[in-house]
Amino acid sequence: MAAILLAEDDESMRAFLKRALERAGHVVVDAGQGDEALSELQLREFDLLLTDIVMPVMDGIELARRAADIDPAMKIMFITGFAAVALNPANRTPQEAKVLSKPFHLRDLVDEVDRLIAA
């Protein structure tokens, strides 16, 4: 079981992902924007930040950078339809961050999360 912070601006997608991760035994705190997720990071510790890239106010890349500053040991995974953006070195994404490209099956998400947490 891992403590996961899920940042996703699409409300239905966020609820869907949260439910799947909770069914897999994880504790999930969700946020609809990057700045809301940053506030959660300052309140408690998480094993994993699972974030979309394109969000209002603060995007997932900036959120990941700030999260890595707050807790360098926290794992980071991007869920996005824009994998090339996350992988672009000019964006200065945390080096160990993983990317799961949309669309994906929930089983793939849970498997990737479990692998990343176990690593």
Coordinates of N, CA and C in Angstrom, one line a residue:
M1 N 0.8 -1.2 0.0 CA 0.0 0.0 0.0 C 0.9 1.2 0.0
A2 N 0.5 2.2 -0.8 CA 1.3 3.4 -1.0 C 0.4 4.6 -0.8
A3 N 1.0 5.7 -0.3 CA 0.2 7.0 -0.2 C 0.5 7.7 -1.5
I4 N -0.6 8.0 -2.3 CA -0.4 8.6 -3.6 C -1.2 9.9 -3.6
L5 N -0.5 10.9 -4.2 CA -1.1 12.2 -4.5 C -1.4 12.2 -6.0
L6 N -2.7 12.3 -6.3 CA -3.2 12.3 -7.7 C -3.6 13.7 -8.1
A7 N -2.9 14.3 -9.1 CA -3.2 15.6 -9.6 C -3.7 15.4 -11.1
E8 N -5.0 15.7 -11.3 CA -5.6 15.6 -12.6 C -6.8 16.5 -12.6
D9 N -6.8 17.4 -13.7 CA -7.8 18.4 -13.8 C -9.2 17.9 -14.3
D10 N -9.2 16.8 -15.0 CA -10.5 16.3 -15.5 C -11.1 15.5 -14.3
E11 N -12.2 16.1 -13.8 CA -12.9 15.5 -12.6 C -13.3 14.1 -12.8
S12 N -13.9 13.7 -13.9 CA -14.3 12.3 -14.1 C -13.1 11.3 -14.2
M13 N -12.1 11.8 -14.9 CA -10.9 10.9 -15.0 C -10.2 10.8 -13.6
R14 N -10.2 11.9 -12.8 CA -9.6 11.9 -11.5 C -10.3 10.9 -10.6
A15 N -11.7 10.9 -10.6 CA -12.5 10.0 -9.8 C -12.3 8.6 -10.2
F16 N -12.2 8.3 -11.5 CA -12.0 7.0 -12.1 C -10.6 6.4 -11.6
L17 N -9.6 7.2 -11.8 CA -8.2 6.8 -11.4 C -8.1 6.6 -9.9
K18 N -8.7 7.5 -9.1 CA -8.7 7.4 -7.7 C -9.3 6.1 -7.2
R19 N -10.5 5.8 -7.7 CA -11.2 4.6 -7.4 C -10.4 3.3 -7.7
A20 N -9.8 3.3 -8.9 CA -9.0 2.1 -9.3 C -7.8 1.9 -8.4
L21 N -7.1 3.0 -8.0 CA -5.9 2.9 -7.2 C -6.3 2.5 -5.7
E22 N -7.5 3.0 -5.3 CA -7.9 2.6 -3.9 C -8.3 1.2 -3.9
R23 N -9.0 0.7 -4.9 CA -9.3 -0.7 -5.0 C -8.1 -1.6 -5.0
A24 N -7.0 -1.1 -5.5 CA -5.7 -1.8 -5.5 C -5.0 -1.7 -4.2
G25 N -5.6 -1.0 -3.2 CA -5.1 -1.0 -1.9 C -4.3 0.2 -1.5
H26 N -4.2 1.2 -2.4 CA -3.5 2.4 -2.1 C -4.4 3.5 -1.4
V27 N -3.7 4.4 -0.7 CA -4.4 5.5 -0.1 C -4.2 6.7 -1.1
V28 N -5.2 7.3 -1.6 CA -5.1 8.4 -2.6 C -5.7 9.7 -2.1
V29 N -5.0 10.7 -2.2 CA -5.4 12.1 -2.0 C -5.4 12.7 -3.4
D30 N -6.5 13.4 -3.8 CA -6.6 13.9 -5.1 C -6.7 15.4 -5.1
A31 N -6.3 16.0 -6.2 CA -6.3 17.5 -6.4 C -6.6 17.7 -7.9
G32 N -7.4 18.8 -8.1 CA -7.8 19.1 -9.5 C -6.9 20.1 -10.2
Q33 N -5.9 20.6 -9.5 CA -5.0 21.6 -10.1 C -3.6 21.4 -9.4
G34 N -2.6 21.8 -10.1 CA -1.2 21.7 -9.6 C -1.0 22.4 -8.3
D35 N -1.6 23.6 -8.2 CA -1.4 24.4 -6.9 C -2.0 23.7 -5.7
E36 N -3.2 23.1 -6.0 CA -3.9 22.4 -4.9 C -3.0 21.2 -4.5
A37 N -2.4 20.5 -5.4 CA -1.6 19.3 -5.1 C -0.3 19.8 -4.3
L38 N 0.2 20.9 -4.7 CA 1.4 21.5 -4.0 C 1.0 21.7 -2.5
S39 N -0.1 22.2 -2.3 CA -0.6 22.5 -0.9 C -0.6 21.1 -0.1
E40 N -1.1 20.1 -0.8 CA -1.2 18.8 -0.1 C 0.2 18.2 0.2
L41 N 1.2 18.5 -0.7 CA 2.5 18.0 -0.5 C 3.2 18.7 0.7
Q42 N 2.7 19.9 1.0 CA 3.3 20.6 2.1 C 2.6 20.2 3.5
L43 N 1.5 19.4 3.4 CA 0.8 19.0 4.6 C 1.2 17.6 5.0
R44 N 1.6 16.7 4.1 CA 1.9 15.3 4.4 C 2.8 14.7 3.5
E45 N 3.3 13.5 3.8 CA 4.2 12.8 2.9 C 3.5 11.8 2.0
F46 N 4.0 11.7 0.8 CA 3.5 10.8 -0.2 C 4.6 9.9 -0.7
D47 N 4.2 8.7 -1.1 CA 5.2 7.8 -1.7 C 5.3 8.1 -3.2
L48 N 4.2 8.6 -3.8 CA 4.1 8.8 -5.2 C 3.3 10.0 -5.6
L49 N 3.8 10.8 -6.5 CA 3.0 11.9 -7.1 C 2.6 11.4 -8.5
L50 N 1.4 11.3 -8.8 CA 0.8 10.8 -10.1 C 0.1 12.0 -10.7
T51 N 0.7 12.6 -11.7 CA 0.2 13.9 -12.2 C 0.0 14.0 -13.7
D52 N -1.1 14.6 -14.1 CA -1.3 15.0 -15.5 C -0.3 16.1 -15.8
I53 N 0.0 16.4 -17.0 CA 0.9 17.5 -17.4 C 0.1 18.8 -17.6
V54 N -0.9 18.7 -18.4 CA -1.6 19.9 -18.8 C -2.8 20.1 -17.7
M55 N -2.6 21.2 -16.9 CA -3.5 21.6 -15.9 C -3.5 23.1 -15.8
P56 N -4.6 23.7 -15.3 CA -4.6 25.1 -15.1 C -3.8 25.5 -13.9
V57 N -3.4 26.7 -13.8 CA -2.7 27.4 -12.7 C -1.3 26.9 -12.7
M58 N -1.0 25.6 -12.4 CA 0.3 25.1 -12.4 C 0.3 23.8 -13.1
D59 N 1.1 23.6 -14.1 CA 1.1 22.4 -14.8 C 1.9 21.3 -14.1
G60 N 1.7 20.0 -14.6 CA 2.3 18.9 -13.9 C 3.9 18.9 -13.8
I61 N 4.5 19.5 -14.8 CA 6.0 19.6 -14.8 C 6.4 20.5 -13.7
E62 N 5.8 21.6 -13.6 CA 6.2 22.5 -12.5 C 5.9 21.9 -11.2
L63 N 4.8 21.2 -11.0 CA 4.4 20.5 -9.8 C 5.5 19.5 -9.5
A64 N 5.9 18.7 -10.5 CA 6.9 17.7 -10.3 C 8.2 18.2 -9.8
R65 N 8.6 19.4 -10.4 CA 9.9 20.0 -10.0 C 9.8 20.4 -8.5
R66 N 8.7 21.0 -8.1 CA 8.5 21.5 -6.8 C 8.4 20.3 -5.8
A67 N 7.7 19.3 -6.2 CA 7.6 18.1 -5.4 C 9.0 17.4 -5.1
A68 N 9.8 17.4 -6.2 CA 11.1 16.8 -6.0 C 12.0 17.7 -5.1
D69 N 11.8 19.0 -5.0 CA 12.5 19.8 -4.1 C 12.0 19.6 -2.7
I70 N 10.7 19.3 -2.5 CA 10.1 19.1 -1.2 C 10.6 17.7 -0.6
D71 N 10.5 16.7 -1.5 CA 10.8 15.3 -1.1 C 11.5 14.6 -2.2
P72 N 12.8 14.7 -2.3 CA 13.6 14.1 -3.4 C 13.4 12.5 -3.5
A73 N 12.9 11.9 -2.4 CA 12.8 10.4 -2.4 C 11.4 10.0 -3.0
M74 N 10.5 11.0 -3.1 CA 9.1 10.7 -3.6 C 9.2 10.3 -5.1
K75 N 8.5 9.2 -5.5 CA 8.5 8.8 -6.9 C 7.5 9.7 -7.6
I76 N 7.7 9.9 -8.9 CA 6.9 10.8 -9.7 C 6.5 10.0 -11.0
M77 N 5.3 10.1 -11.4 CA 4.8 9.5 -12.6 C 3.8 10.5 -13.3
F78 N 4.1 10.7 -14.6 CA 3.2 11.6 -15.4 C 2.2 10.7 -16.1
I79 N 0.9 11.1 -16.1 CA -0.1 10.4 -16.9 C -0.5 11.5 -17.9
T80 N -0.2 11.2 -19.2 CA -0.4 12.3 -20.1 C -0.6 11.8 -21.6
G81 N -1.2 12.7 -22.3 CA -1.3 12.4 -23.8 C -0.2 13.1 -24.5
F82 N 0.7 13.8 -23.7 CA 1.8 14.6 -24.3 C 3.1 14.1 -23.7
A83 N 3.4 12.8 -24.0 CA 4.6 12.2 -23.4 C 5.9 12.9 -23.9
A84 N 5.9 13.4 -25.1 CA 7.1 14.0 -25.6 C 7.4 15.3 -24.8
V85 N 6.4 16.0 -24.3 CA 6.6 17.2 -23.5 C 7.3 16.8 -22.2
A86 N 6.9 15.7 -21.6 CA 7.5 15.3 -20.3 C 8.9 14.8 -20.5
L87 N 9.2 14.2 -21.6 CA 10.5 13.7 -21.9 C 11.5 14.7 -22.4
N88 N 11.1 15.8 -22.8 CA 11.9 16.9 -23.3 C 12.9 17.4 -22.2
P89 N 14.2 17.2 -22.4 CA 15.1 17.6 -21.4 C 15.1 19.1 -21.0
A90 N 14.6 19.9 -22.0 CA 14.5 21.4 -21.7 C 13.5 21.7 -20.7
N91 N 12.6 20.8 -20.4 CA 11.5 21.0 -19.4 C 12.0 20.8 -17.9
R92 N 13.2 20.2 -17.8 CA 13.8 20.0 -16.5 C 12.9 19.1 -15.6
T93 N 12.3 18.1 -16.2 CA 11.5 17.2 -15.3 C 12.5 16.4 -14.5
P94 N 12.0 16.0 -13.3 CA 12.9 15.1 -12.4 C 13.4 13.9 -13.2
Q95 N 14.6 13.6 -13.1 CA 15.2 12.6 -13.9 C 14.6 11.2 -13.8
E96 N 14.2 10.8 -12.6 CA 13.7 9.5 -12.3 C 12.2 9.4 -12.6
A97 N 11.5 10.5 -13.1 CA 10.1 10.4 -13.4 C 9.8 9.5 -14.5
K98 N 8.6 8.8 -14.3 CA 8.1 7.8 -15.3 C 7.0 8.5 -16.0
V99 N 6.7 8.0 -17.2 CA 5.6 8.5 -18.0 C 4.7 7.4 -18.5
L100 N 3.4 7.5 -18.3 CA 2.4 6.6 -18.8 C 1.5 7.4 -19.7
S101 N 1.5 7.0 -21.0 CA 0.8 7.8 -22.0 C -0.7 7.4 -22.0
K102 N -1.5 8.4 -22.1 CA -2.9 8.2 -22.3 C -3.2 7.9 -23.8
P103 N -4.1 7.1 -24.1 CA -5.0 6.3 -23.2 C -4.3 5.1 -22.7
F104 N -4.7 4.6 -21.5 CA -4.1 3.4 -21.0 C -5.3 2.7 -20.2
H105 N -5.0 1.4 -20.0 CA -6.0 0.6 -19.3 C -5.7 0.7 -17.8
L106 N -6.7 0.7 -17.0 CA -6.6 0.8 -15.5 C -5.6 -0.2 -15.0
R107 N -5.6 -1.4 -15.5 CA -4.7 -2.5 -15.1 C -3.3 -2.1 -15.3
D108 N -3.0 -1.4 -16.5 CA -1.7 -0.9 -16.8 C -1.2 0.1 -15.8
L109 N -2.1 1.0 -15.4 CA -1.8 2.1 -14.4 C -1.5 1.4 -13.1
V110 N -2.3 0.5 -12.6 CA -2.1 -0.1 -11.3 C -0.7 -0.9 -11.3
D111 N -0.5 -1.6 -12.4 CA 0.8 -2.4 -12.6 C 2.0 -1.4 -12.5
E112 N 1.9 -0.3 -13.3 CA 3.0 0.6 -13.3 C 3.3 1.3 -12.0
V113 N 2.2 1.6 -11.3 CA 2.3 2.2 -9.9 C 2.9 1.2 -9.0
D114 N 2.5 0.0 -9.0 CA 3.0 -1.1 -8.2 C 4.5 -1.3 -8.4
R115 N 4.9 -1.3 -9.7 CA 6.3 -1.5 -10.1 C 7.2 -0.3 -9.6
L116 N 6.7 0.9 -9.8 CA 7.4 2.1 -9.4 C 7.6 2.1 -7.9
I117 N 6.5 1.8 -7.1 CA 6.6 1.8 -5.7 C 7.6 0.8 -5.2
A118 N 7.6 -0.4 -5.8 CA 8.5 -1.5 -5.4 C 9.9 -1.2 -5.7
A119 N 10.2 -0.4 -6.7 CA 11.6 -0.1 -7.1 C 12.4 0.6 -6.1

